[in-house]
CSV table of C-alpha atoms and ligand atoms in Angstrom, one decimal:
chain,number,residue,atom,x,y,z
A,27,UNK,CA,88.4,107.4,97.4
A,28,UNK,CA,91.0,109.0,99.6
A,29,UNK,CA,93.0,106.9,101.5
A,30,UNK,CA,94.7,108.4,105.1
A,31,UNK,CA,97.5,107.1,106.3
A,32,UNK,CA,99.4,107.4,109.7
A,33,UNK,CA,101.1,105.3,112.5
A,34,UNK,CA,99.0,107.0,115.1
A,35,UNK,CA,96.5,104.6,115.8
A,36,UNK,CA,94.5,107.2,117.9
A,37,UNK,CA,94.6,109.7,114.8
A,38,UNK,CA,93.2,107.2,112.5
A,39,UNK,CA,90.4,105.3,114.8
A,40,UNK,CA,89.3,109.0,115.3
A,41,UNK,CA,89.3,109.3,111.5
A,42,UNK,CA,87.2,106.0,110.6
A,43,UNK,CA,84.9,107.0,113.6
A,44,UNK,CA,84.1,110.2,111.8
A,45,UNK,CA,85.7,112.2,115.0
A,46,UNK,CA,87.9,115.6,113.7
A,47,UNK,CA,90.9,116.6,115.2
A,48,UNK,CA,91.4,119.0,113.4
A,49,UNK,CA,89.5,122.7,115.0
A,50,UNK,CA,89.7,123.7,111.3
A,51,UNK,CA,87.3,120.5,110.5
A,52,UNK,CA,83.8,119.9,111.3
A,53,UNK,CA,83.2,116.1,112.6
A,54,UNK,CA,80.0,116.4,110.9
A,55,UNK,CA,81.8,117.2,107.0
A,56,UNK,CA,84.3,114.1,108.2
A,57,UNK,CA,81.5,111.9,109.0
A,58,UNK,CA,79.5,112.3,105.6
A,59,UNK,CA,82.7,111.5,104.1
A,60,UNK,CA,83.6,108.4,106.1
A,61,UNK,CA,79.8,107.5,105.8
A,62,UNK,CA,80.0,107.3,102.0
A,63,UNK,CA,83.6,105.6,102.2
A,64,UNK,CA,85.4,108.4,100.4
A,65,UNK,CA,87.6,108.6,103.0
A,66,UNK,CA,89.3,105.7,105.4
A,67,UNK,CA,92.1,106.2,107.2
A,68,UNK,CA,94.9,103.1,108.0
A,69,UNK,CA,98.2,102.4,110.1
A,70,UNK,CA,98.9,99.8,107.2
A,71,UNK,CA,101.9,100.7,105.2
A,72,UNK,CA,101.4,98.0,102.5
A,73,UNK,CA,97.7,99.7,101.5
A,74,UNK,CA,99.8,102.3,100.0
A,75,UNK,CA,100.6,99.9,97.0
A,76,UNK,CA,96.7,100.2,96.0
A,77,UNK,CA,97.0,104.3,95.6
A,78,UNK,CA,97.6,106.0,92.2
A,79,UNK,CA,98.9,109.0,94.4
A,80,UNK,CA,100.8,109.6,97.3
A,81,UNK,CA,100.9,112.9,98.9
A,82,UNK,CA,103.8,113.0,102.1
A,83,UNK,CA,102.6,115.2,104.6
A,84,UNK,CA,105.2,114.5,107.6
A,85,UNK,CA,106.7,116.6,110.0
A,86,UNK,CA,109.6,118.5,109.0
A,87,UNK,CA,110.9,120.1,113.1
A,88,UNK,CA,114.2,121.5,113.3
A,89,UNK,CA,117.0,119.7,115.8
A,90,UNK,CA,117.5,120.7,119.2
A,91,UNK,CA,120.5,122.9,117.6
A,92,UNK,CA,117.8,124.5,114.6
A,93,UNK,CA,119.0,122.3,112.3
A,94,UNK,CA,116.4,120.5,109.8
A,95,UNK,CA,115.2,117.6,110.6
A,96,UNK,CA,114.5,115.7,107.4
A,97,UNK,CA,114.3,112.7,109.4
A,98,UNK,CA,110.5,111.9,108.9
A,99,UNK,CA,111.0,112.8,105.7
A,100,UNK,CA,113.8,110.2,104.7
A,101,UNK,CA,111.8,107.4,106.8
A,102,UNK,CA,108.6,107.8,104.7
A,103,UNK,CA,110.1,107.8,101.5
A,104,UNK,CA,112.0,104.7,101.9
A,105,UNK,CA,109.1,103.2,103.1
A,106,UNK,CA,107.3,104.2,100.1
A,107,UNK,CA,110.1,102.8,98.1
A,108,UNK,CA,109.5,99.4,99.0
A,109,UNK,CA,105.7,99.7,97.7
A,110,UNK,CA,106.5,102.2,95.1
A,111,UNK,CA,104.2,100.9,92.1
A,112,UNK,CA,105.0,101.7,88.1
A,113,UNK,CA,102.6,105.0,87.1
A,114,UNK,CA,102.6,106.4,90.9
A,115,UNK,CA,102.5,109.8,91.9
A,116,UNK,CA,104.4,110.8,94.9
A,117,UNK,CA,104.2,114.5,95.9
A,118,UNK,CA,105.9,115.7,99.0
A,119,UNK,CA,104.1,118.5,100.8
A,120,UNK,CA,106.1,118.5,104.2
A,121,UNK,CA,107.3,122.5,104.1
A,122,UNK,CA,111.4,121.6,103.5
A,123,UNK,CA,114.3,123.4,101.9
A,124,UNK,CA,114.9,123.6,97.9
A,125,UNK,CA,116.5,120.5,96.7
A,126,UNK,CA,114.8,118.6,99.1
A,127,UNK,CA,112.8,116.6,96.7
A,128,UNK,CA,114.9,116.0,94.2
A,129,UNK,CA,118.6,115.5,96.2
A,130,UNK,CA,116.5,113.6,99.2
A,131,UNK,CA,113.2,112.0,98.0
A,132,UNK,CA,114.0,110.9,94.2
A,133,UNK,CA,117.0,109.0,95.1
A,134,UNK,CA,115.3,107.3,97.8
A,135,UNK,CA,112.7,106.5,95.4
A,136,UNK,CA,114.9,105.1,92.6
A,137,UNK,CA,116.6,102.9,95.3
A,138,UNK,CA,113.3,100.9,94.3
A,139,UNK,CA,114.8,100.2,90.9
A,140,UNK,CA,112.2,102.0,89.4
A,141,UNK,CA,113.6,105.7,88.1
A,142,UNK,CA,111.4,108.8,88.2
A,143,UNK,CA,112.4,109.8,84.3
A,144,UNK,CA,110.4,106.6,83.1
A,145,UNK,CA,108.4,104.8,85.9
A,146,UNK,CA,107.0,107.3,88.4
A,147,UNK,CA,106.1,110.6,89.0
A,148,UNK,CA,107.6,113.1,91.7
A,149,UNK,CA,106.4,116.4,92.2
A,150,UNK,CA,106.5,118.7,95.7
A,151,UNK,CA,103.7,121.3,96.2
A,152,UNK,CA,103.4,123.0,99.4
A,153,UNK,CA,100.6,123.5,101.7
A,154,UNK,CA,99.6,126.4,102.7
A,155,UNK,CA,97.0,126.3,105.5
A,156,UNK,CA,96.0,129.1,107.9
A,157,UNK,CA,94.9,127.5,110.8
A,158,UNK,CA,91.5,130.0,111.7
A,159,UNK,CA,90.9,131.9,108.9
A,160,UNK,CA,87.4,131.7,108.0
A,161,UNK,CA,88.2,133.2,104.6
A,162,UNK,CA,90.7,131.1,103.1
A,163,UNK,CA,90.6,127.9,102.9
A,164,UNK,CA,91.7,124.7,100.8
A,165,UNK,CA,89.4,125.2,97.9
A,166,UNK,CA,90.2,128.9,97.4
A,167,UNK,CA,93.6,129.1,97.9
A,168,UNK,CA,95.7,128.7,94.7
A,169,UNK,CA,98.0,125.6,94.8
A,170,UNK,CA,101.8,125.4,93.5
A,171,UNK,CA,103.5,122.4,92.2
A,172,UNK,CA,106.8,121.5,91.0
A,173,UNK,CA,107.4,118.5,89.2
A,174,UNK,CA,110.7,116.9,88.8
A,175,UNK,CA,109.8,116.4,84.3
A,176,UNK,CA,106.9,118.1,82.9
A,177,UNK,CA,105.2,114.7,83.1
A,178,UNK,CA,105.3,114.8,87.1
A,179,UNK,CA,104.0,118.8,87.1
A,180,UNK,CA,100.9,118.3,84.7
A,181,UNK,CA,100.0,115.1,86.5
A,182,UNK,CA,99.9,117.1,90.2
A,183,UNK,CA,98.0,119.5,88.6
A,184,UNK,CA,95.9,117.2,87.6
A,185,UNK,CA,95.8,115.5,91.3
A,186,UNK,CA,94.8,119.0,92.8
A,187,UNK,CA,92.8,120.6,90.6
A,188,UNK,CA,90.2,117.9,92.1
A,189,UNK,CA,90.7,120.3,95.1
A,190,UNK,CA,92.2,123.6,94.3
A,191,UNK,CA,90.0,126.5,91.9
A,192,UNK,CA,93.9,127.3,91.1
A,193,UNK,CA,96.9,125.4,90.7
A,194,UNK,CA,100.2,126.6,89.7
A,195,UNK,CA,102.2,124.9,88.0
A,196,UNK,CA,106.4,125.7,88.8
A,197,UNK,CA,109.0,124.9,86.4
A,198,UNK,CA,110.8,122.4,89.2
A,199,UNK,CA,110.4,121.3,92.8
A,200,UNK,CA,113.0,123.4,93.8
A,201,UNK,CA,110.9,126.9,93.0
A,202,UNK,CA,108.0,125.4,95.0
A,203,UNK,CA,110.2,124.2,97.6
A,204,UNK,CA,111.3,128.0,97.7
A,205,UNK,CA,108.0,129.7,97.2
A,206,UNK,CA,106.5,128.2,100.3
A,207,UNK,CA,110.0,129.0,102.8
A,208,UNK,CA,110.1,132.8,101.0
A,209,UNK,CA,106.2,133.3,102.2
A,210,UNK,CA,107.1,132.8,105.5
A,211,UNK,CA,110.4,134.5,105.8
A,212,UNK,CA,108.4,137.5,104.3
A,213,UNK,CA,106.0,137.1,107.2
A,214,UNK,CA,109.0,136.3,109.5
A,215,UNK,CA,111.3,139.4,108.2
A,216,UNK,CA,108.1,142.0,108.7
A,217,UNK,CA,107.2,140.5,112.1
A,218,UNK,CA,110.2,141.0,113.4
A,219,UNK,CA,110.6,144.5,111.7
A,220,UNK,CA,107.2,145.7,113.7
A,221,UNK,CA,108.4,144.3,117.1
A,222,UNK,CA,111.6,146.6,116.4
A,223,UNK,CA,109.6,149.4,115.5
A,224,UNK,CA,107.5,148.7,118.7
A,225,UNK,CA,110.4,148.5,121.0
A,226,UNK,CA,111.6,152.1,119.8
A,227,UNK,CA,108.4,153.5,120.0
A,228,UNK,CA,107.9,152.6,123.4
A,229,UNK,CA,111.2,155.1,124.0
A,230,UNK,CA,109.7,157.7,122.1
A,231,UNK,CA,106.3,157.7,123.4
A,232,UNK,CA,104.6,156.7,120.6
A,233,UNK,CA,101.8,154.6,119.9
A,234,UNK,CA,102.8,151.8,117.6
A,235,UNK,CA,99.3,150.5,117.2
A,236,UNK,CA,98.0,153.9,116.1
A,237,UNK,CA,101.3,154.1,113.9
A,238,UNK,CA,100.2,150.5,112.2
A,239,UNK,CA,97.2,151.9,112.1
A,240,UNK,CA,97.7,155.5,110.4
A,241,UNK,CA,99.8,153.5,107.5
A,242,UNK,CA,97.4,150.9,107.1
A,243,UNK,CA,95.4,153.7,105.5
A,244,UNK,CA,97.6,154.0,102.5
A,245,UNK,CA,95.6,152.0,99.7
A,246,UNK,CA,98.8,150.6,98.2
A,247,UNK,CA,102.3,149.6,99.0
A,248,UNK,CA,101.8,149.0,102.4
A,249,UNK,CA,100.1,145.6,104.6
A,250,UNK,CA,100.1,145.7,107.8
A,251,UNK,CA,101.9,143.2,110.4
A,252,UNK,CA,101.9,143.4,114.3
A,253,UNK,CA,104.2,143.3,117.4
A,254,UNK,CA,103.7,140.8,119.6
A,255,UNK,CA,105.7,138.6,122.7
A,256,UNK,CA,107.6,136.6,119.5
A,257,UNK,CA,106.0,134.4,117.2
A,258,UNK,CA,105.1,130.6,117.0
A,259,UNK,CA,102.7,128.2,115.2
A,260,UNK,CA,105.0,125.4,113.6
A,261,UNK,CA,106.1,127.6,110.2
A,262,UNK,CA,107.3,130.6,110.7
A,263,UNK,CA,109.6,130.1,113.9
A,264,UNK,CA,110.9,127.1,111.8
A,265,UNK,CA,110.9,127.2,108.2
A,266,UNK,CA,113.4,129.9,107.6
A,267,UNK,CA,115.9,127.9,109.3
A,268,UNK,CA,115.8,125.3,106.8
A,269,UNK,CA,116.7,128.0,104.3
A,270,UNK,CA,119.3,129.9,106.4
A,271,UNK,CA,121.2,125.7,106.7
A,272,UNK,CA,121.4,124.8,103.1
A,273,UNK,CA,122.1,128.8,101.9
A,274,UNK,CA,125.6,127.6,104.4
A,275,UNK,CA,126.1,125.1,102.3
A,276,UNK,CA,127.4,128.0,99.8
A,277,UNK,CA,129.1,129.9,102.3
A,278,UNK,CA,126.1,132.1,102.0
A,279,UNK,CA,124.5,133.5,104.9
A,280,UNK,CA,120.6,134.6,104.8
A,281,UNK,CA,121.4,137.5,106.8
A,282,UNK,CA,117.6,139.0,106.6
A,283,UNK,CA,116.6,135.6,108.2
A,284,UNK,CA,119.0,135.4,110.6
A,285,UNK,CA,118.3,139.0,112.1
A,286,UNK,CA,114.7,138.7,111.9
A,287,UNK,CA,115.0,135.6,114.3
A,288,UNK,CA,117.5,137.5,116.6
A,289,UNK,CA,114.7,139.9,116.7
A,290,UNK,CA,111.8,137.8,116.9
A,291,UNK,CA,113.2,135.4,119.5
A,292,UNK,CA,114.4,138.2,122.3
A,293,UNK,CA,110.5,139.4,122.2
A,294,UNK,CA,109.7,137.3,125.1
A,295,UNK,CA,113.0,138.2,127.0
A,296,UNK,CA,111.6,142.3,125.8
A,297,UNK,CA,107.7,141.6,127.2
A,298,UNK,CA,109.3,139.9,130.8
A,299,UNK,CA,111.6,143.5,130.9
A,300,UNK,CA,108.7,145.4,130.5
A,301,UNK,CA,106.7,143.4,133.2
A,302,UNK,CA,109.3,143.9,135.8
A,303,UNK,CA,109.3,147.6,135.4
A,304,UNK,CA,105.8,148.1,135.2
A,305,UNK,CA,105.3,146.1,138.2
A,306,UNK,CA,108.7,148.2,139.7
A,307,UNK,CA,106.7,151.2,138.5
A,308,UNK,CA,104.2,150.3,141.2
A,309,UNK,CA,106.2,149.8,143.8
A,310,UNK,CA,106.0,145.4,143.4
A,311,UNK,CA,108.7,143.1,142.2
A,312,UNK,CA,108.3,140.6,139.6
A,313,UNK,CA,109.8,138.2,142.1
A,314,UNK,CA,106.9,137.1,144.2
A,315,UNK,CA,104.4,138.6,141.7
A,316,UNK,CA,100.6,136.8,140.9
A,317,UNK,CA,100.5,136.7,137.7
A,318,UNK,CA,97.9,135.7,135.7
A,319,UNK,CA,98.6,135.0,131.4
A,320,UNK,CA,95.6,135.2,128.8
A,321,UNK,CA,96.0,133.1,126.2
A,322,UNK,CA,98.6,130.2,125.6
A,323,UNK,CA,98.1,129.4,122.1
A,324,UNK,CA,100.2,130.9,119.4
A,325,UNK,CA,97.9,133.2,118.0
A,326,UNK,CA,94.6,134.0,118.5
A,327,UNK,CA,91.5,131.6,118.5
A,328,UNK,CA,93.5,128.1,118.0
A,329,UNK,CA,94.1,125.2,119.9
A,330,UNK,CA,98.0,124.9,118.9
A,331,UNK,CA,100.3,125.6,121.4
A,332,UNK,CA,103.7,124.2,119.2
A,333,UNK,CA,106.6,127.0,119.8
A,334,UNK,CA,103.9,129.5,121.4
A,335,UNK,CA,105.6,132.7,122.9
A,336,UNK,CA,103.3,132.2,125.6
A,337,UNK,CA,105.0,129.6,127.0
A,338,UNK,CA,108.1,131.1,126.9
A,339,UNK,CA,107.3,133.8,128.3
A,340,UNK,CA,105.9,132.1,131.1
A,341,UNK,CA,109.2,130.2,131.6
A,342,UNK,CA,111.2,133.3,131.5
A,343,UNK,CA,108.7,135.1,134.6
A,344,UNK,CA,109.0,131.8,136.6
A,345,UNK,CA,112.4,132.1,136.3
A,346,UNK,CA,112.1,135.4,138.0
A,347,UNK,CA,110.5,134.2,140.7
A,348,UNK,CA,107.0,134.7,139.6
A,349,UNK,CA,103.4,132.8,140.8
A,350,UNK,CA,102.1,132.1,137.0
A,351,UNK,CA,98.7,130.8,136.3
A,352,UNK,CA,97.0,130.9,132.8
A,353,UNK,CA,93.8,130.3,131.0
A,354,UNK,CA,92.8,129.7,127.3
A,355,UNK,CA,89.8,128.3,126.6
A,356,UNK,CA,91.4,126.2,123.8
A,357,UNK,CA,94.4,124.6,125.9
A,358,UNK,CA,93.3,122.8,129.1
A,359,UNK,CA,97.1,121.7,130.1
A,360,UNK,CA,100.2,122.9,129.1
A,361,UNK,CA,104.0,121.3,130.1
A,362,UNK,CA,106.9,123.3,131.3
A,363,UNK,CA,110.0,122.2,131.5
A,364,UNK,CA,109.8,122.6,135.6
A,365,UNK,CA,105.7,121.0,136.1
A,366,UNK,CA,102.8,121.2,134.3
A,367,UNK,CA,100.1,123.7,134.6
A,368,UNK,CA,96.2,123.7,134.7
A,369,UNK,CA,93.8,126.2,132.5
A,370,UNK,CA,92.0,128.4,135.8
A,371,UNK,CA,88.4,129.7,135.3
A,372,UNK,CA,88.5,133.4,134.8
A,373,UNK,CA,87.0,134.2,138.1
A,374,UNK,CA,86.5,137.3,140.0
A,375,UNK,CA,89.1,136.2,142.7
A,376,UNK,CA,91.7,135.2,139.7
A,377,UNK,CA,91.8,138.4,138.7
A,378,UNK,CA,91.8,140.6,141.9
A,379,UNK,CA,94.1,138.3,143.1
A,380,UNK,CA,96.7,139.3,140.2
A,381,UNK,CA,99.3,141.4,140.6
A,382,UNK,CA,99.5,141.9,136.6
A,383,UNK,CA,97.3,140.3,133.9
A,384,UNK,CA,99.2,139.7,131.2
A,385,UNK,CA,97.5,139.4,127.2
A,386,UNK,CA,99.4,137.1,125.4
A,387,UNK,CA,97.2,135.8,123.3
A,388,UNK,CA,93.7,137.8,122.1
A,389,UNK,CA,91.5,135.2,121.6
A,390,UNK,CA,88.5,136.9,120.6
A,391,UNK,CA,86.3,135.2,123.6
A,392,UNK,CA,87.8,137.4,125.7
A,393,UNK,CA,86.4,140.4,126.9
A,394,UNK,CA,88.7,143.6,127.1
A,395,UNK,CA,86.6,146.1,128.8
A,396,UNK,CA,86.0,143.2,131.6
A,397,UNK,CA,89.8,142.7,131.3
A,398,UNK,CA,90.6,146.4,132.4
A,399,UNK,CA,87.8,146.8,134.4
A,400,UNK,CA,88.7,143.4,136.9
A,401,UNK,CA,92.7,143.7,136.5
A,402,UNK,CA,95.0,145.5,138.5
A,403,UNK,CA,97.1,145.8,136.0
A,404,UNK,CA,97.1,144.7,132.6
A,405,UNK,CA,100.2,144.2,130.1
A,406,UNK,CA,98.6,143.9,126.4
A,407,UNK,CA,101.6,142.7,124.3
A,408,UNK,CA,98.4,142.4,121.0
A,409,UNK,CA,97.0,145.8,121.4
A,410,UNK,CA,94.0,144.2,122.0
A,411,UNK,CA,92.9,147.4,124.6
A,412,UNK,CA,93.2,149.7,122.2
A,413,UNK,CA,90.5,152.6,122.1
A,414,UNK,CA,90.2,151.8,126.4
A,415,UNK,CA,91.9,153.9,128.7
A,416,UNK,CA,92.7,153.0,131.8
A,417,UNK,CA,95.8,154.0,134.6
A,418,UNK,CA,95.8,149.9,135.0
A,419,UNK,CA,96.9,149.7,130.9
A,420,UNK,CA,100.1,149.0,129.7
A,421,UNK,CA,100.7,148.2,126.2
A,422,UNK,CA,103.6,146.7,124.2
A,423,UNK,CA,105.0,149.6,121.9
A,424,UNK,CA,103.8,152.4,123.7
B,529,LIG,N1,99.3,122.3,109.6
B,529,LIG,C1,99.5,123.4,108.8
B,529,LIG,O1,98.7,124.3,108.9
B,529,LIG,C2,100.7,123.4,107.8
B,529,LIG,C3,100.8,124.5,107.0
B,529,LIG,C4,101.8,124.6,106.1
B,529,LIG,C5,102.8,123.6,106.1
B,529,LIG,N2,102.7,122.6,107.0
B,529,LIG,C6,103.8,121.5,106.9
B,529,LIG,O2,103.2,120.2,106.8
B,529,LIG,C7,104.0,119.3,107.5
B,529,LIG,C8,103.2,118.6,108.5
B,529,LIG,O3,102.7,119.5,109.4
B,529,LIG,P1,101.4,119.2,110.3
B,529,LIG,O4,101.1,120.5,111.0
B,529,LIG,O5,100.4,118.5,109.6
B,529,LIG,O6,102.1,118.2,111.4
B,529,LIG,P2,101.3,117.2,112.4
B,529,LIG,O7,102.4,116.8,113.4
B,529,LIG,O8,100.0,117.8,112.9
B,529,LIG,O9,101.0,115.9,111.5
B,529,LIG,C9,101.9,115.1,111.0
B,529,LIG,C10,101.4,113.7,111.0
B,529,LIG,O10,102.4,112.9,110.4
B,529,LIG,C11,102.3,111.6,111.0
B,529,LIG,N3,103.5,110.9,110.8
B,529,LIG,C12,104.7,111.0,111.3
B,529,LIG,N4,105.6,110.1,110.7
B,529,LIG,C13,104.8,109.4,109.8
B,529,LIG,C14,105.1,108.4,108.9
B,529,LIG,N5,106.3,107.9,108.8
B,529,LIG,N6,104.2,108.0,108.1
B,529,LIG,C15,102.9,108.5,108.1
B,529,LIG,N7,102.6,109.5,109.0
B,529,LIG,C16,103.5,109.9,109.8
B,529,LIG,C17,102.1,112.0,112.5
B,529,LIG,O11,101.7,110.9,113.2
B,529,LIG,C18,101.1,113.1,112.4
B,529,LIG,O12,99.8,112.7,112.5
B,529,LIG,C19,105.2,120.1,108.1
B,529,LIG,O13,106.2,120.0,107.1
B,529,LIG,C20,104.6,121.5,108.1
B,529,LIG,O14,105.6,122.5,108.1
B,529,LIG,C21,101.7,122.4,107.8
């Protein structure tokens, strides 16, 4: 029996009510596992005494100054130390620099009296979830996990091969720890290499998407990654910073990371440029513009809005003097820092009414050759018209 924990209440009353929130999972697959109580979810802390493992799963944000904040992190393990029980496993899965495990969480741990050479078992293992993908999921993607003796590793192996066709095993936390941050600075790094590439191609009048798409031809060597407004999601805006802090505590600086950021963060600031002179183009100023933005969550087909571009991006056109309406299918609200604002219907008035349609998200609902064929003018920073032609197009990296 798996046993949830959580101290939103809301979270688990939807849990034991067999009610997902999660778009990744069906209420139905919940609801035959609540039904045959192999899963119940609590708010009580002391229930975790009656586990044999414990798997911390807590958010690990960044400070307002992109620091990490370990602070949910700390707060669960020394509430886990006060119900630590002899023969435990604990396994941290929140994504966190190296050392976090064994310079934050085992000491915490030990503050119990009971030490994790002898008593308990520590191990961290990362998750690695794509939010969407149809393909991969929890069962077929392999599992790492670093254990702080060999005891701790062949014990989380044990734990996850109940759930994973592949776990592998890491000779110490702190190689897990930095497997799961290097996957996303790889992803990070590239990203932000493509947007570069697309912001010189749009000088020498060259498609970037047909570029990505010409190389992706090359059966080795090569994946492909694509431009975009910037990037978001909750790990690869963030994680990389928790590397770049504690490489500083070595007077080391992650320079790769650092620049890919730079890159990746000015995107939005790049896409609102490219707004005003396409509208200038037409004879309109952004300022006093209609403008109407596709898409709000961070990438396409996903309710998640956390450090979305789009919303950015919206900021930054507002700020310009911009009338900005939206729509995703998957976000009915969203918050600003000036006001909130409502999803609108994609009517036909919407979109005549718009001085430029902007694609910042490609959710695949949405129908391009409608796009083009309502819009004015459309700004496609996901190459998501490519293959139509139209005067009305404008495309990031072109
Ligand atoms: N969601 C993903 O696809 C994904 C993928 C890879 C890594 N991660 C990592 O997993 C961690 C969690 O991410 P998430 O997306 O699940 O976050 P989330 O915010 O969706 O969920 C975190 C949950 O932890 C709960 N929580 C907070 N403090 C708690 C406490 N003291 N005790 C018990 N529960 C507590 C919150 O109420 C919330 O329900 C982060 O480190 C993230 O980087 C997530």
């Amino acid at each position: 029996m798996v046993l949830g924990f959580d101290i939103q209440r809301s979270r688990v009353n939807a849990i034991n009510q067999g009610k997902s929130y999660i778009a990744d999972v069906a209420s139905e697959q919940l609801k035959a596992v609540v039904s045959h109580n192999l899963l119940q979810a609590t708010t009580k802390q002391d229930r975790l005494r009656e586990t044999d493992a414990i798997c911390i799963c807590v958010p690990t944000p960044l400070t307002k100054t992109k620091d990490p904040d370990l602070s949910y992190v700390i707060h669960e393990s020394k509430e886990i130390s006060k119900r630590l029980q002899p023969g435990q496993l604990v396994v941290l899965e929140s994504t966190t620099y190296p050392g976090t495990t064994r310079e934050v969480v085992l000491p915490i741990l030990e503050s119990s009296k009971l030490r994790g050479d002898t008593d308990f078992y520590l191990a961290y293992s990362p998750e690695r979830v794509d939010p969407g993908n149809r393909k991969y999921n929890i069962k077929n993607t392999p599992k790492i996990v670093g254990g702080i003796n060999s005891q701790s590793t062949e014990l989380a192996q044990a734990l996850y091969s109940q759930i994973a066709k592949t776990v592998i095993p890491a000779s110490s936390p702190d190689v897990a720890e930095m497997t799961k941050i290097f996957e996303n600075v790889f992803r990070s790094v590239n990203i932000a290499l493509v947007n570069e590439l697309a912001q010189l191609c749009e000088k020498l009048g060259v498609s970037v998407w047909e570029v990505i798409d010409a190389a992706s031809t090359k059966p080795f060597g090569y994946m492909p990654f694509y431009p975009g407004p910037g990037i978001g999601g909750h790990c690869i805006p963030l994680d990389p910073y928790y590397l770049a802090n504690k490489a500083r505590e070595f007077d080391f600086h992650t320079r790769f990371i650092e620049l890919a950021a730079e890159i990746n963060e000015a995107m939005p600031y790049h896409v609102t440029s490219q707004i005003l002179e396409a509208l200038n183009d037409r004879g309109k100023s952004l300022n006093g513009a209609k403008i109407l933005v596709l898409g709000v969550a961070y990438k396409k087909d996903v309710e998640d809005i956390r450090e979305s571009p789009s919303l950015k991006l919206i900021q930054l056109l507002r700020a310009k003097g911009a009338d900005v309406s939206y729509n995703d299918p998957y976000i009915p609200k969203i918050k600003l820092s000036k006001g909130n604002l409502a999803s609108v219907k994609l009517t036909g008035k919407n979109f005549s009414s718009a001085d430029c349609v902007i694609i910042a998200t490609d959710h695949s609902c949405y129908n391009m050759d409608k796009v083009v064929a309502r819009a004015k003018m459309v700004f496609d920073t996901r190459g998501a018209t490519r293959g139509l032609k139209g005067n009305n197009i404008v495309r990031l990296g072109e």
